[in-house]
Short mmCIF file of N, CA, C and O in Angstrom, two decimals:
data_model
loop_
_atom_site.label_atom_id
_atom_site.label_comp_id
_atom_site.label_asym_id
_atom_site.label_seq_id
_atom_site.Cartn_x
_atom_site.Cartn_y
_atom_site.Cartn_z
N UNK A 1 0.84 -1.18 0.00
CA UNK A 1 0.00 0.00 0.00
C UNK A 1 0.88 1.24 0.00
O UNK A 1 1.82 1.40 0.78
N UNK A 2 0.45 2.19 -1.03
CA UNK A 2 0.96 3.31 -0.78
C UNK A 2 1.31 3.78 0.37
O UNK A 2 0.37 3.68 1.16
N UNK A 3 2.46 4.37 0.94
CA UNK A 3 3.05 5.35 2.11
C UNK A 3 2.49 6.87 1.72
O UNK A 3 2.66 7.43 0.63
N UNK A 4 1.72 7.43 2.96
CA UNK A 4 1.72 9.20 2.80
C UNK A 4 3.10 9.45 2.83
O UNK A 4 3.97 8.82 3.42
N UNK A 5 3.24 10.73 1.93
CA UNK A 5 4.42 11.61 1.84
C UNK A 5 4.60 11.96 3.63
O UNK A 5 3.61 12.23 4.30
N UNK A 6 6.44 11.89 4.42
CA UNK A 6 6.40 11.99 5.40
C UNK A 6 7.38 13.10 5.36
O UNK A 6 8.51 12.66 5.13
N UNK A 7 7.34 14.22 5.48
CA UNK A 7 8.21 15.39 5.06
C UNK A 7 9.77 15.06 6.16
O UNK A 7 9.39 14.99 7.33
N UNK A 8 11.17 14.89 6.05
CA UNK A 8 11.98 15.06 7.05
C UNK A 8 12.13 16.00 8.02
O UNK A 8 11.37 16.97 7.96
N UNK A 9 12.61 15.96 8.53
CA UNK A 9 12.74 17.20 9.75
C UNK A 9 13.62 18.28 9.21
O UNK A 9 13.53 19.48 9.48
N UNK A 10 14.33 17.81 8.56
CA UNK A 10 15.90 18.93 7.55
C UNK A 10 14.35 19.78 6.23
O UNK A 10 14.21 20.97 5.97
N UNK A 11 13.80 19.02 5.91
CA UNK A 11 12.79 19.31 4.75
C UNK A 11 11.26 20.38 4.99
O UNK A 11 10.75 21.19 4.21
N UNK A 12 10.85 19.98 6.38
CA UNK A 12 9.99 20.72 6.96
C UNK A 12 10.90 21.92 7.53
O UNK A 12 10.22 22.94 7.66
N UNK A 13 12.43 22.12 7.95
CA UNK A 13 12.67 23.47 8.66
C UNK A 13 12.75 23.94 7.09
O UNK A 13 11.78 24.61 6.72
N UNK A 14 13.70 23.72 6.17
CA UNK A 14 13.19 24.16 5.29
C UNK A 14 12.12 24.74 4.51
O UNK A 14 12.36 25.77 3.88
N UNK A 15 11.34 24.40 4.49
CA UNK A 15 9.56 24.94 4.12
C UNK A 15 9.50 25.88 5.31
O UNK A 15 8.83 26.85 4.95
N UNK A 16 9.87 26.02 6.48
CA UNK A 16 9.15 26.77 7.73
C UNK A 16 9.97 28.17 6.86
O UNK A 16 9.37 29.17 6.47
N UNK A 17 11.72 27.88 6.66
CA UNK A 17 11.49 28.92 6.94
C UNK A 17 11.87 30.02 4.86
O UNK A 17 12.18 31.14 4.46
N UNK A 18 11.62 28.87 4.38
CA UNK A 18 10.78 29.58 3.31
C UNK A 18 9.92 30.28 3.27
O UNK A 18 10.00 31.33 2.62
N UNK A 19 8.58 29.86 4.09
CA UNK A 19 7.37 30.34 4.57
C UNK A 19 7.55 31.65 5.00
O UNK A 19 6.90 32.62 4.63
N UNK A 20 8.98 31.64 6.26
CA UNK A 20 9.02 32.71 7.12
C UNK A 20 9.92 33.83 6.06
O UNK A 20 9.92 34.98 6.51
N UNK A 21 10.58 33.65 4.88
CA UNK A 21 11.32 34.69 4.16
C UNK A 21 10.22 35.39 3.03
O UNK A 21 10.37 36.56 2.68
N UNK A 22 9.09 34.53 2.50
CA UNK A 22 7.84 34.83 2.33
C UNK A 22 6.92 36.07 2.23
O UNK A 22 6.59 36.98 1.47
N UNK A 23 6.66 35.42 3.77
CA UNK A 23 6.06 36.72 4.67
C UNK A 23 6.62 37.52 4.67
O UNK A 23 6.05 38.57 4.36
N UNK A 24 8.25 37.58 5.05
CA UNK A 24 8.82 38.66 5.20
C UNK A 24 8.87 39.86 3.97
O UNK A 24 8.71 41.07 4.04
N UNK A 25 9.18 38.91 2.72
CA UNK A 25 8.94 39.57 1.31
C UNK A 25 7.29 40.21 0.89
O UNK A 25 6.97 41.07 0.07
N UNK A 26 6.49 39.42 1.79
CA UNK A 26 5.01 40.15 1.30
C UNK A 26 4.65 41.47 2.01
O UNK A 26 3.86 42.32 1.58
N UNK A 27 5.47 41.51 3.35
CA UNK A 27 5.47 42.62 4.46
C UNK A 27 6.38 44.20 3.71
O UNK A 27 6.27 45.41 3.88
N UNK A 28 7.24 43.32 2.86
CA UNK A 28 7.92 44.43 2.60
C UNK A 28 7.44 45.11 1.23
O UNK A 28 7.75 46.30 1.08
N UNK A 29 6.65 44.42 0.10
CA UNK A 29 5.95 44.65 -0.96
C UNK A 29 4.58 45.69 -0.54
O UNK A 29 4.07 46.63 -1.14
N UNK A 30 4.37 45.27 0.33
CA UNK A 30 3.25 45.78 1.44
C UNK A 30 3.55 47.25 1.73
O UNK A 30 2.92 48.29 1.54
N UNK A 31 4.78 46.96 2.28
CA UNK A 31 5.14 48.71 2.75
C UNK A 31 5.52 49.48 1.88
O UNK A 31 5.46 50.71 1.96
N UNK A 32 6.17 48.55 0.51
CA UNK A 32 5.99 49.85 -0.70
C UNK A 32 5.14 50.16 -1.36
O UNK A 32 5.05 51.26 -1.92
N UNK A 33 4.42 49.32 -1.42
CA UNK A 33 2.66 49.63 -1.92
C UNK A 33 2.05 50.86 -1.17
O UNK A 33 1.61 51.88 -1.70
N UNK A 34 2.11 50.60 0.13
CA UNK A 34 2.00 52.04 0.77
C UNK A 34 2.55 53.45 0.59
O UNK A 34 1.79 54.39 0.37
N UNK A 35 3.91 53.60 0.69
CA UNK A 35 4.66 54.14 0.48
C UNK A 35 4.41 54.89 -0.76
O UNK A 35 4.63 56.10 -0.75
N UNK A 36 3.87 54.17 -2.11
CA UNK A 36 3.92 54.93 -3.54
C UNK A 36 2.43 55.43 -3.16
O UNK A 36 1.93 56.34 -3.83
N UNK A 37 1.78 54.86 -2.15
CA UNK A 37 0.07 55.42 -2.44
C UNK A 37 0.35 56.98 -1.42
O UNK A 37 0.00 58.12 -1.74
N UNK A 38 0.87 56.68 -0.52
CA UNK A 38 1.24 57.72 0.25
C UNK A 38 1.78 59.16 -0.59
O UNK A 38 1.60 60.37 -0.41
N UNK A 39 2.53 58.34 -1.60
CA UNK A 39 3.14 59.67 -2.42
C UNK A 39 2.55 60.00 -3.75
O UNK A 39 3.14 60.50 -4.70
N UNK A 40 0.97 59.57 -3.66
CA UNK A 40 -0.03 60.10 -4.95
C UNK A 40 -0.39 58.76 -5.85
O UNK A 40 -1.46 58.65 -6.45
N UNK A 41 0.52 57.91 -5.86
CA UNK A 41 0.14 56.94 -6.86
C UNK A 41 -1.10 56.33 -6.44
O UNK A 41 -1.51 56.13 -5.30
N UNK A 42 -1.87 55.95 -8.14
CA UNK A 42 -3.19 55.67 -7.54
C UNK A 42 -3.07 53.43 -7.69
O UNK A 42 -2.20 52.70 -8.17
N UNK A 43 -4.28 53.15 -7.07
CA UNK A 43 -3.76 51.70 -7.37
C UNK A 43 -3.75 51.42 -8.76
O UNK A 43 -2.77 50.78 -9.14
N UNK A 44 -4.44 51.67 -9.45
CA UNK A 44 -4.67 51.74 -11.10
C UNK A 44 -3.49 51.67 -11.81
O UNK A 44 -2.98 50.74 -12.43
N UNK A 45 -3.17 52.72 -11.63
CA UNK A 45 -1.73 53.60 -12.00
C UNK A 45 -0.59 52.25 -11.62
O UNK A 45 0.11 51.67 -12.44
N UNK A 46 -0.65 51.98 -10.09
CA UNK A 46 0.55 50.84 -10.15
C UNK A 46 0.44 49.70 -10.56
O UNK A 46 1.43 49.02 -10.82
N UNK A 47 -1.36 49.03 -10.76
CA UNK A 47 -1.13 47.80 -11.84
C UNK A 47 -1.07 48.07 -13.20
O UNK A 47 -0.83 47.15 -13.99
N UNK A 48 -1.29 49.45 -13.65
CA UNK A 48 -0.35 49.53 -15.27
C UNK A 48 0.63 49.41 -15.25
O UNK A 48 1.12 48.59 -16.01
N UNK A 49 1.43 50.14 -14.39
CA UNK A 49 2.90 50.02 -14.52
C UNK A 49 3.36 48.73 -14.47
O UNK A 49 4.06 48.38 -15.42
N UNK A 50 3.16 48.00 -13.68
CA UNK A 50 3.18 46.58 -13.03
C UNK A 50 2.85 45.43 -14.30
O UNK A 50 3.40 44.33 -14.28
N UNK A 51 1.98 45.79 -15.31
CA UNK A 51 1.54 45.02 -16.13
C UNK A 51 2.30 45.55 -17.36
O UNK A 51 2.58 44.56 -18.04
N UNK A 52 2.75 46.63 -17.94
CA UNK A 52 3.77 47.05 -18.68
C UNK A 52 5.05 46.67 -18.24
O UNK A 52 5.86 46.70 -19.17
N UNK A 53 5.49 46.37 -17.26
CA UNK A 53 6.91 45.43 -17.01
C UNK A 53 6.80 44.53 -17.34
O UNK A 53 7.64 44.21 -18.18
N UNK A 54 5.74 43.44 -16.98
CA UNK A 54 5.12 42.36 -17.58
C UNK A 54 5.75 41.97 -18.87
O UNK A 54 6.47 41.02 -19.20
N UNK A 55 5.02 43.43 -19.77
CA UNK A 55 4.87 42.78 -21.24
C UNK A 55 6.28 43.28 -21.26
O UNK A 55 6.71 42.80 -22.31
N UNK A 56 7.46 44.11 -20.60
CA UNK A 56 8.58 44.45 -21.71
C UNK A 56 9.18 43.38 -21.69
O UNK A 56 9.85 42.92 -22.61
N UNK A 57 8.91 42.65 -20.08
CA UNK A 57 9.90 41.49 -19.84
C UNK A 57 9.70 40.26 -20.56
O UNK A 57 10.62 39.49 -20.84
N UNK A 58 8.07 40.00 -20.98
CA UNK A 58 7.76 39.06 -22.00
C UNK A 58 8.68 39.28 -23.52
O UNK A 58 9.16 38.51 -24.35
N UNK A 59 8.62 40.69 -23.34
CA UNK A 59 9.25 41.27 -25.38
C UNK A 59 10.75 40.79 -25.09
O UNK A 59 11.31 39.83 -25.63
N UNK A 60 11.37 41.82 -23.94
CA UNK A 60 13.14 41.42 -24.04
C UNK A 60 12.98 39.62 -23.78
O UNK A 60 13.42 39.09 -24.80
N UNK A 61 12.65 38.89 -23.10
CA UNK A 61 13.06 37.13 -23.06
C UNK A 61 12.96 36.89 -24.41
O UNK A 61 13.81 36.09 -24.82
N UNK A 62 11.84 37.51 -25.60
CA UNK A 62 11.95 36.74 -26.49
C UNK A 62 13.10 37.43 -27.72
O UNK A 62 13.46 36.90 -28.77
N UNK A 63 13.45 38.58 -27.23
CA UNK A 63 14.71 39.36 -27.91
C UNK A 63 15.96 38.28 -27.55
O UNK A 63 16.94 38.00 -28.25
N UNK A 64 15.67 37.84 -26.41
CA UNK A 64 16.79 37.55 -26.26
C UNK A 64 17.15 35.82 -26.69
O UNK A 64 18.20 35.26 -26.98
N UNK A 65 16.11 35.46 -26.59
CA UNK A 65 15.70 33.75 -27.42
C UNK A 65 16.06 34.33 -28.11
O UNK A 65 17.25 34.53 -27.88
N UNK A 66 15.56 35.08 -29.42
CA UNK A 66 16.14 35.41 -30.79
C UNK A 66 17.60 35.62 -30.62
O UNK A 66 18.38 34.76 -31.02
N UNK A 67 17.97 36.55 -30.13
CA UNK A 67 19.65 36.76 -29.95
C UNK A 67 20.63 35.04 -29.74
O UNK A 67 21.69 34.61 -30.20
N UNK A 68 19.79 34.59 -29.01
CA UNK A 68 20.54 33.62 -28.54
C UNK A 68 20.71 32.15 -29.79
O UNK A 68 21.64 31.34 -29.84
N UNK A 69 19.58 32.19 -30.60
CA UNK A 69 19.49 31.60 -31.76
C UNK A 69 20.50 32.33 -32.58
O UNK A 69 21.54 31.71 -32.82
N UNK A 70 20.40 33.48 -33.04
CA UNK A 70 21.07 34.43 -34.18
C UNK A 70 23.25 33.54 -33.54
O UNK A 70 24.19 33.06 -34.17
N UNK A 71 23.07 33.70 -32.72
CA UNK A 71 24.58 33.83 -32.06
C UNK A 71 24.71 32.21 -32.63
O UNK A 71 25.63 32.00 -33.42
N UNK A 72 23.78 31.00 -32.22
CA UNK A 72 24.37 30.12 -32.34
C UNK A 72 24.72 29.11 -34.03
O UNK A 72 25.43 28.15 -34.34
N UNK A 73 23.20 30.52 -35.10
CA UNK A 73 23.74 30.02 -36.25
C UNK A 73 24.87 30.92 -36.74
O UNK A 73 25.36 30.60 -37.82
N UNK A 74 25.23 31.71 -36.29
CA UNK A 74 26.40 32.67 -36.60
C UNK A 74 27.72 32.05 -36.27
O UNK A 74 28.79 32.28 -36.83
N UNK A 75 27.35 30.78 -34.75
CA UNK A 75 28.61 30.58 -34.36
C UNK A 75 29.42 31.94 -33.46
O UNK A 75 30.62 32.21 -33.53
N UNK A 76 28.79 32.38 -32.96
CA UNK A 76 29.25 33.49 -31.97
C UNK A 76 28.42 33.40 -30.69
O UNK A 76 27.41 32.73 -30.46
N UNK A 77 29.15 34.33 -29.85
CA UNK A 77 28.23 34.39 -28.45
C UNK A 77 26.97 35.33 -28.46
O UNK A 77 26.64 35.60 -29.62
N UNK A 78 26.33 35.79 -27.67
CA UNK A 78 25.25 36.56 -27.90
C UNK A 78 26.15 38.06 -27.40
O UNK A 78 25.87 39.10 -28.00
N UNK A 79 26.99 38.10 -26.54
CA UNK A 79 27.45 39.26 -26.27
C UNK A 79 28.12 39.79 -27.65
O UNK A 79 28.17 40.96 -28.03
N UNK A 80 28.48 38.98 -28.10
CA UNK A 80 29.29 39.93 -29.84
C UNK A 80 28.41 40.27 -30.62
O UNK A 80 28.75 41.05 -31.50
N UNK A 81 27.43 39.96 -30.59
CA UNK A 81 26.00 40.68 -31.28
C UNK A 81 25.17 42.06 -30.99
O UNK A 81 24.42 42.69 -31.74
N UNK A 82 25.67 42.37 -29.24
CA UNK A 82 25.31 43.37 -29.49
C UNK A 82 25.56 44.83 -29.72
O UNK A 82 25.01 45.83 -29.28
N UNK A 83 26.16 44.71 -30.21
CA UNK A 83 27.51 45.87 -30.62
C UNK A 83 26.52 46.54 -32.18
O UNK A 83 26.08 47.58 -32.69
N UNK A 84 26.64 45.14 -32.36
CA UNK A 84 25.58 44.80 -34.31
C UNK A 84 24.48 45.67 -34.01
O UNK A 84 24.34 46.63 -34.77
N UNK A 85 23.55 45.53 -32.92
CA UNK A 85 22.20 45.66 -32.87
C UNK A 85 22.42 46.88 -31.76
O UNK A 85 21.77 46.78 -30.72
N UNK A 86 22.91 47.52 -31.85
CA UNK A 86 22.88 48.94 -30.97
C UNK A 86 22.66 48.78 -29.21
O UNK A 86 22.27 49.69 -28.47
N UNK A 87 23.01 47.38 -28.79
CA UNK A 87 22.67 46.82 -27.44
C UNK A 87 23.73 47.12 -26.62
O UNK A 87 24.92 46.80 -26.76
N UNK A 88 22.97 48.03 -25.38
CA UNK A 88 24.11 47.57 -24.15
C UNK A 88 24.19 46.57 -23.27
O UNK A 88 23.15 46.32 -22.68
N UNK A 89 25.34 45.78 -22.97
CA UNK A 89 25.44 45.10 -22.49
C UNK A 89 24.47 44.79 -21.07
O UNK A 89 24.15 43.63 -20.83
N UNK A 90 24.11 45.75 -20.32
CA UNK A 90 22.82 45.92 -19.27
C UNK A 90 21.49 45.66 -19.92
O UNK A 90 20.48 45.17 -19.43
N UNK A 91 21.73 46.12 -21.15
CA UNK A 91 20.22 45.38 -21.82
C UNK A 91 19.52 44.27 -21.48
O UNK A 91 18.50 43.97 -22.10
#
C-alpha cells in the first residue's frame, strides 16, 4: 500500500522557513505599496505600470531567445551581437 508523503525534519525546517522569508517579502511589498500610495500613486496607475513590465519582460526574453538563436547560427556568443544591434550590455 501506498506510504503518505512523510516530510523530514531537515525538509519541513526548510519549508518553515521559506514560509518565514515569504512573509517577510510580502510585508515588505506591502510597505511599498503604501509608500507609492502615500506619495499620490493611484492603485490603477501601479497595476499599469506593473503590467507594462510584464509585457517588456515578456518582449526582451523573447529578444533575447532570438539573440541567442542568431549567435548560435552565426557561431558566436550573444554578447558579440550586441555591438551589431545597438545593445548595451545591461540590456
Amino acid at each position: 500500500s501506498p506510504r503518505s508523503f512523510q516530510p523530514s525534519g531537515a525538509s519541513e525546517e526548510a519549508l518553515r522557513c521559506e514560509i518565514k522569508e515569504l512573509k517577510r517579502k510580502d510585508l515588505a511589498l506591502d510597505q511599498e505599496i503604501a509608500q507609492l500610495l502615500s506619495e499620490g500613486y493611484s492603485l490603477e496607475e501601479l497595476d499599469k505600470h506593473i503590467s507594462l513590465l510584464h509585457e517588456y519582460n515578456e518582449i526582451k526574453d523573447v529578444g533575447q531567445m532570438l539573440l541567442g538563436k542568431l549567435a548560435v547560427i552565426r557561431g558566436v556568443t550573444t554578447k558579440q551581437l550586441y555591438p551589431e544591434y545597438d545593445l548595451e550590455l545591461s540590456d
